[in-house]
Amino acid sequence: MAPNEREPRSDALSIHSIATEFGVLLPDSIGDTRFGASIAGIVSQRWDWGTAHLNIAGQLTRDQHADLFTGIILEGPNKWTVRPVAEFFYEEEFGPAHTVSALVGAIWQVRDNLSFDVGFRHAITNVNEVRAGLTYGFPLRLLGPSGK
């Protein structure tokens, strides 16, 4: 084990993390030709029974409106290969609209650094959609000093 790595915890205490996301909204191929941008903060807490994520994000939409999003994601136990997930969120696009939405689905943990997810989302604004994605993780120590 490298000097800057910690031994994994085996007790029932919780594990927490903080993350940020930044993004650029590219022009729509069949619609708006303008760019947008987004920034998000995510606070997560993991327990033996599951994980909770609190997301807060701001966005400048392609049509140049401010947008604020807040949501919570609840996942089943991390040790399960396939675990249930639910998301509830509120989004306010200042000017045009606001959205209240819920999603239910599952996450399939293929390896420590690879998972697939699928879910069904319903919004009060009569939006129904199926969402799917994948997450691939890589260690940050590859980006830093080699520790030698």
PDB file of C-alpha atoms in Angstrom:
ATOM      1  CA  MET A   1       0.000   0.000   0.000  1.00  0.00           C
ATOM      2  CA  ALA A   2       1.364   3.442  -0.944  1.00  0.00           C
ATOM      3  CA  PRO A   3       2.241   5.821   1.918  1.00  0.00           C
ATOM      4  CA  ASN A   4      -0.640   8.206   1.136  1.00  0.00           C
ATOM      5  CA  GLU A   5      -3.341   5.505   0.978  1.00  0.00           C
ATOM      6  CA  ARG A   6      -5.490   4.607   3.953  1.00  0.00           C
ATOM      7  CA  GLU A   7      -6.518   1.131   4.992  1.00  0.00           C
ATOM      8  CA  PRO A   8     -10.188   0.482   4.055  1.00  0.00           C
ATOM      9  CA  ARG A   9     -12.585   0.753   6.994  1.00  0.00           C
ATOM     10  CA  SER A  10     -14.347  -2.418   8.056  1.00  0.00           C
ATOM     11  CA  ASP A  11     -16.543  -0.939  10.794  1.00  0.00           C
ATOM     12  CA  ALA A  12     -20.142   0.225  10.413  1.00  0.00           C
ATOM     13  CA  LEU A  13     -19.249   3.941  10.499  1.00  0.00           C
ATOM     14  CA  SER A  14     -20.278   6.126   7.595  1.00  0.00           C
ATOM     15  CA  ILE A  15     -18.094   7.312   4.727  1.00  0.00           C
ATOM     16  CA  HIS A  16     -18.656  10.742   3.178  1.00  0.00           C
ATOM     17  CA  SER A  17     -17.355  12.601   0.136  1.00  0.00           C
ATOM     18  CA  ILE A  18     -17.665  15.905  -1.685  1.00  0.00           C
ATOM     19  CA  ALA A  19     -17.470  16.278  -5.465  1.00  0.00           C
ATOM     20  CA  THR A  20     -17.869  18.934  -8.141  1.00  0.00           C
ATOM     21  CA  GLU A  21     -18.871  18.712 -11.783  1.00  0.00           C
ATOM     22  CA  PHE A  22     -18.360  21.275 -14.533  1.00  0.00           C
ATOM     23  CA  GLY A  23     -19.806  21.082 -18.009  1.00  0.00           C
ATOM     24  CA  VAL A  24     -20.327  22.800 -21.324  1.00  0.00           C
ATOM     25  CA  LEU A  25     -23.644  22.468 -23.134  1.00  0.00           C
ATOM     26  CA  LEU A  26     -22.842  22.156 -26.817  1.00  0.00           C
ATOM     27  CA  PRO A  27     -25.199  23.538 -29.462  1.00  0.00           C
ATOM     28  CA  ASP A  28     -28.169  21.325 -30.335  1.00  0.00           C
ATOM     29  CA  SER A  29     -27.750  19.584 -33.696  1.00  0.00           C
ATOM     30  CA  ILE A  30     -31.370  20.289 -34.731  1.00  0.00           C
ATOM     31  CA  GLY A  31     -32.243  23.342 -32.625  1.00  0.00           C
ATOM     32  CA  ASP A  32     -30.522  26.058 -30.656  1.00  0.00           C
ATOM     33  CA  THR A  33     -27.007  26.877 -31.922  1.00  0.00           C
ATOM     34  CA  ARG A  34     -25.845  28.590 -28.712  1.00  0.00           C
ATOM     35  CA  PHE A  35     -23.654  27.195 -25.936  1.00  0.00           C
ATOM     36  CA  GLY A  36     -24.471  26.821 -22.247  1.00  0.00           C
ATOM     37  CA  ALA A  37     -22.567  25.852 -19.094  1.00  0.00           C
ATOM     38  CA  SER A  38     -23.144  24.062 -15.803  1.00  0.00           C
ATOM     39  CA  ILE A  39     -21.533  23.676 -12.388  1.00  0.00           C
ATOM     40  CA  ALA A  40     -22.580  21.311  -9.595  1.00  0.00           C
ATOM     41  CA  GLY A  41     -21.694  20.376  -6.056  1.00  0.00           C
ATOM     42  CA  ILE A  42     -22.413  16.901  -4.666  1.00  0.00           C
ATOM     43  CA  VAL A  43     -22.241  15.779  -1.035  1.00  0.00           C
ATOM     44  CA  SER A  44     -22.484  12.022  -0.435  1.00  0.00           C
ATOM     45  CA  GLN A  45     -22.806   9.888   2.670  1.00  0.00           C
ATOM     46  CA  ARG A  46     -22.483   6.085   2.717  1.00  0.00           C
ATOM     47  CA  TRP A  47     -23.717   3.737   5.429  1.00  0.00           C
ATOM     48  CA  ASP A  48     -24.024  -0.068   5.525  1.00  0.00           C
ATOM     49  CA  TRP A  49     -27.703   0.188   4.504  1.00  0.00           C
ATOM     50  CA  GLY A  50     -27.119   2.506   1.522  1.00  0.00           C
ATOM     51  CA  THR A  51     -25.860   5.808   0.165  1.00  0.00           C
ATOM     52  CA  ALA A  52     -27.406   9.284  -0.096  1.00  0.00           C
ATOM     53  CA  HIS A  53     -26.246  12.023  -2.476  1.00  0.00           C
ATOM     54  CA  LEU A  54     -27.333  15.676  -2.257  1.00  0.00           C
ATOM     55  CA  ASN A  55     -26.866  17.524  -5.563  1.00  0.00           C
ATOM     56  CA  ILE A  56     -27.035  21.279  -6.128  1.00  0.00           C
ATOM     57  CA  ALA A  57     -26.332  22.643  -9.601  1.00  0.00           C
ATOM     58  CA  GLY A  58     -26.497  25.885 -11.545  1.00  0.00           C
ATOM     59  CA  GLN A  59     -26.692  26.190 -15.281  1.00  0.00           C
ATOM     60  CA  LEU A  60     -26.830  28.713 -18.073  1.00  0.00           C
ATOM     61  CA  THR A  61     -29.092  27.028 -20.632  1.00  0.00           C
ATOM     62  CA  ARG A  62     -28.563  27.121 -24.382  1.00  0.00           C
ATOM     63  CA  ASP A  63     -31.321  29.726 -24.646  1.00  0.00           C
ATOM     64  CA  GLN A  64     -29.403  31.802 -22.048  1.00  0.00           C
ATOM     65  CA  HIS A  65     -31.735  31.314 -19.047  1.00  0.00           C
ATOM     66  CA  ALA A  66     -30.451  30.697 -15.525  1.00  0.00           C
ATOM     67  CA  ASP A  67     -31.369  27.256 -14.164  1.00  0.00           C
ATOM     68  CA  LEU A  68     -31.107  25.910 -10.592  1.00  0.00           C
ATOM     69  CA  PHE A  69     -31.358  22.213  -9.749  1.00  0.00           C
ATOM     70  CA  THR A  70     -31.455  20.436  -6.396  1.00  0.00           C
ATOM     71  CA  GLY A  71     -31.992  16.753  -5.825  1.00  0.00           C
ATOM     72  CA  ILE A  72     -31.374  13.751  -3.630  1.00  0.00           C
ATOM     73  CA  ILE A  73     -30.392  10.263  -4.751  1.00  0.00           C
ATOM     74  CA  LEU A  74     -30.833   7.220  -2.511  1.00  0.00           C
ATOM     75  CA  GLU A  75     -29.057   3.943  -3.333  1.00  0.00           C
ATOM     76  CA  GLY A  76     -29.254   0.472  -1.799  1.00  0.00           C
ATOM     77  CA  PRO A  77     -26.260  -1.166  -0.057  1.00  0.00           C
ATOM     78  CA  ASN A  78     -22.961  -0.650  -1.886  1.00  0.00           C
ATOM     79  CA  LYS A  79     -21.956  -4.305  -1.366  1.00  0.00           C
ATOM     80  CA  TRP A  80     -24.853  -5.511  -3.565  1.00  0.00           C
ATOM     81  CA  THR A  81     -23.904  -6.246  -7.196  1.00  0.00           C
ATOM     82  CA  VAL A  82     -27.217  -4.773  -8.392  1.00  0.00           C
ATOM     83  CA  ARG A  83     -28.716  -2.154  -6.100  1.00  0.00           C
ATOM     84  CA  PRO A  84     -31.921  -0.119  -6.320  1.00  0.00           C
ATOM     85  CA  VAL A  85     -31.770   3.639  -6.757  1.00  0.00           C
ATOM     86  CA  ALA A  86     -34.311   6.465  -6.470  1.00  0.00           C
ATOM     87  CA  GLU A  87     -33.896  10.162  -7.270  1.00  0.00           C
ATOM     88  CA  PHE A  88     -36.159  13.090  -6.435  1.00  0.00           C
ATOM     89  CA  PHE A  89     -35.443  16.563  -7.749  1.00  0.00           C
ATOM     90  CA  TYR A  90     -36.691  20.068  -8.287  1.00  0.00           C
ATOM     91  CA  GLU A  91     -35.470  22.244 -11.132  1.00  0.00           C
ATOM     92  CA  GLU A  92     -36.250  25.909 -11.722  1.00  0.00           C
ATOM     93  CA  GLU A  93     -35.420  27.431 -15.091  1.00  0.00           C
ATOM     94  CA  PHE A  94     -35.916  31.111 -14.365  1.00  0.00           C
ATOM     95  CA  GLY A  95     -38.292  32.471 -16.945  1.00  0.00           C
ATOM     96  CA  PRO A  96     -39.720  29.453 -18.780  1.00  0.00           C
ATOM     97  CA  ALA A  97     -40.531  26.655 -16.333  1.00  0.00           C
ATOM     98  CA  HIS A  98     -39.977  24.559 -13.227  1.00  0.00           C
ATOM     99  CA  THR A  99     -39.904  20.767 -12.935  1.00  0.00           C
ATOM    100  CA  VAL A 100     -40.595  18.345 -10.109  1.00  0.00           C
ATOM    101  CA  SER A 101     -39.408  14.859 -10.993  1.00  0.00           C
ATOM    102  CA  ALA A 102     -38.760  11.368  -9.623  1.00  0.00           C
ATOM    103  CA  LEU A 103     -36.702   8.474 -10.964  1.00  0.00           C
ATOM    104  CA  VAL A 104     -36.523   4.797  -9.969  1.00  0.00           C
ATOM    105  CA  GLY A 105     -33.972   2.355 -11.315  1.00  0.00           C
ATOM    106  CA  ALA A 106     -31.005   0.133 -10.634  1.00  0.00           C
ATOM    107  CA  ILE A 107     -27.201   0.295 -10.673  1.00  0.00           C
ATOM    108  CA  TRP A 108     -25.183  -2.766 -11.733  1.00  0.00           C
ATOM    109  CA  GLN A 109     -21.650  -2.695 -10.269  1.00  0.00           C
ATOM    110  CA  VAL A 110     -19.592  -4.698 -12.807  1.00  0.00           C
ATOM    111  CA  ARG A 111     -16.178  -3.938 -11.221  1.00  0.00           C
ATOM    112  CA  ASP A 112     -14.875  -1.517  -8.616  1.00  0.00           C
ATOM    113  CA  ASN A 113     -14.372   1.100 -11.320  1.00  0.00           C
ATOM    114  CA  LEU A 114     -17.239   0.284 -13.731  1.00  0.00           C
ATOM    115  CA  SER A 115     -21.005   0.408 -13.295  1.00  0.00           C
ATOM    116  CA  PHE A 116     -24.068   0.648 -15.514  1.00  0.00           C
ATOM    117  CA  ASP A 117     -27.343   2.264 -14.529  1.00  0.00           C
ATOM    118  CA  VAL A 118     -30.875   2.354 -15.889  1.00  0.00           C
ATOM    119  CA  GLY A 119     -33.914   4.211 -14.638  1.00  0.00           C
ATOM    120  CA  PHE A 120     -37.395   5.461 -15.434  1.00  0.00           C
ATOM    121  CA  ARG A 121     -38.102   9.156 -14.778  1.00  0.00           C
ATOM    122  CA  HIS A 122     -41.490  10.826 -14.445  1.00  0.00           C
ATOM    123  CA  ALA A 123     -41.948  14.575 -14.105  1.00  0.00           C
ATOM    124  CA  ILE A 124     -45.124  16.389 -13.082  1.00  0.00           C
ATOM    125  CA  THR A 125     -44.841  18.277 -16.381  1.00  0.00           C
ATOM    126  CA  ASN A 126     -45.909  15.015 -18.159  1.00  0.00           C
ATOM    127  CA  VAL A 127     -42.378  13.943 -19.048  1.00  0.00           C
ATOM    128  CA  ASN A 128     -41.672  10.212 -19.044  1.00  0.00           C
ATOM    129  CA  GLU A 129     -38.290   8.926 -20.094  1.00  0.00           C
ATOM    130  CA  VAL A 130     -35.933   5.997 -19.766  1.00  0.00           C
ATOM    131  CA  ARG A 131     -32.371   6.910 -18.798  1.00  0.00           C
ATOM    132  CA  ALA A 132     -29.256   4.774 -19.047  1.00  0.00           C
ATOM    133  CA  GLY A 133     -25.608   5.436 -18.372  1.00  0.00           C
ATOM    134  CA  LEU A 134     -22.250   4.140 -17.318  1.00  0.00           C
ATOM    135  CA  THR A 135     -19.698   5.283 -14.792  1.00  0.00           C
ATOM    136  CA  TYR A 136     -15.988   4.591 -15.122  1.00  0.00           C
ATOM    137  CA  GLY A 137     -13.670   5.585 -12.276  1.00  0.00           C
ATOM    138  CA  PHE A 138      -9.921   6.059 -12.302  1.00  0.00           C
ATOM    139  CA  PRO A 139      -7.545   6.682  -9.403  1.00  0.00           C
ATOM    140  CA  LEU A 140      -6.403  10.277  -8.937  1.00  0.00           C
ATOM    141  CA  ARG A 141      -2.952   9.065  -7.874  1.00  0.00           C
ATOM    142  CA  LEU A 142      -2.265   8.467 -11.586  1.00  0.00           C
ATOM    143  CA  LEU A 143      -2.447  12.245 -12.040  1.00  0.00           C
ATOM    144  CA  GLY A 144      -0.187  13.134  -9.103  1.00  0.00           C
ATOM    145  CA  PRO A 145       3.383  12.329  -8.017  1.00  0.00           C
ATOM    146  CA  SER A 146       4.420   8.702  -8.328  1.00  0.00           C
ATOM    147  CA  GLY A 147       5.177   8.385  -4.595  1.00  0.00           C
ATOM    148  CA  LYS A 148       8.697   7.057  -5.267  1.00  0.00           C
TER     149      LYS A 148
END
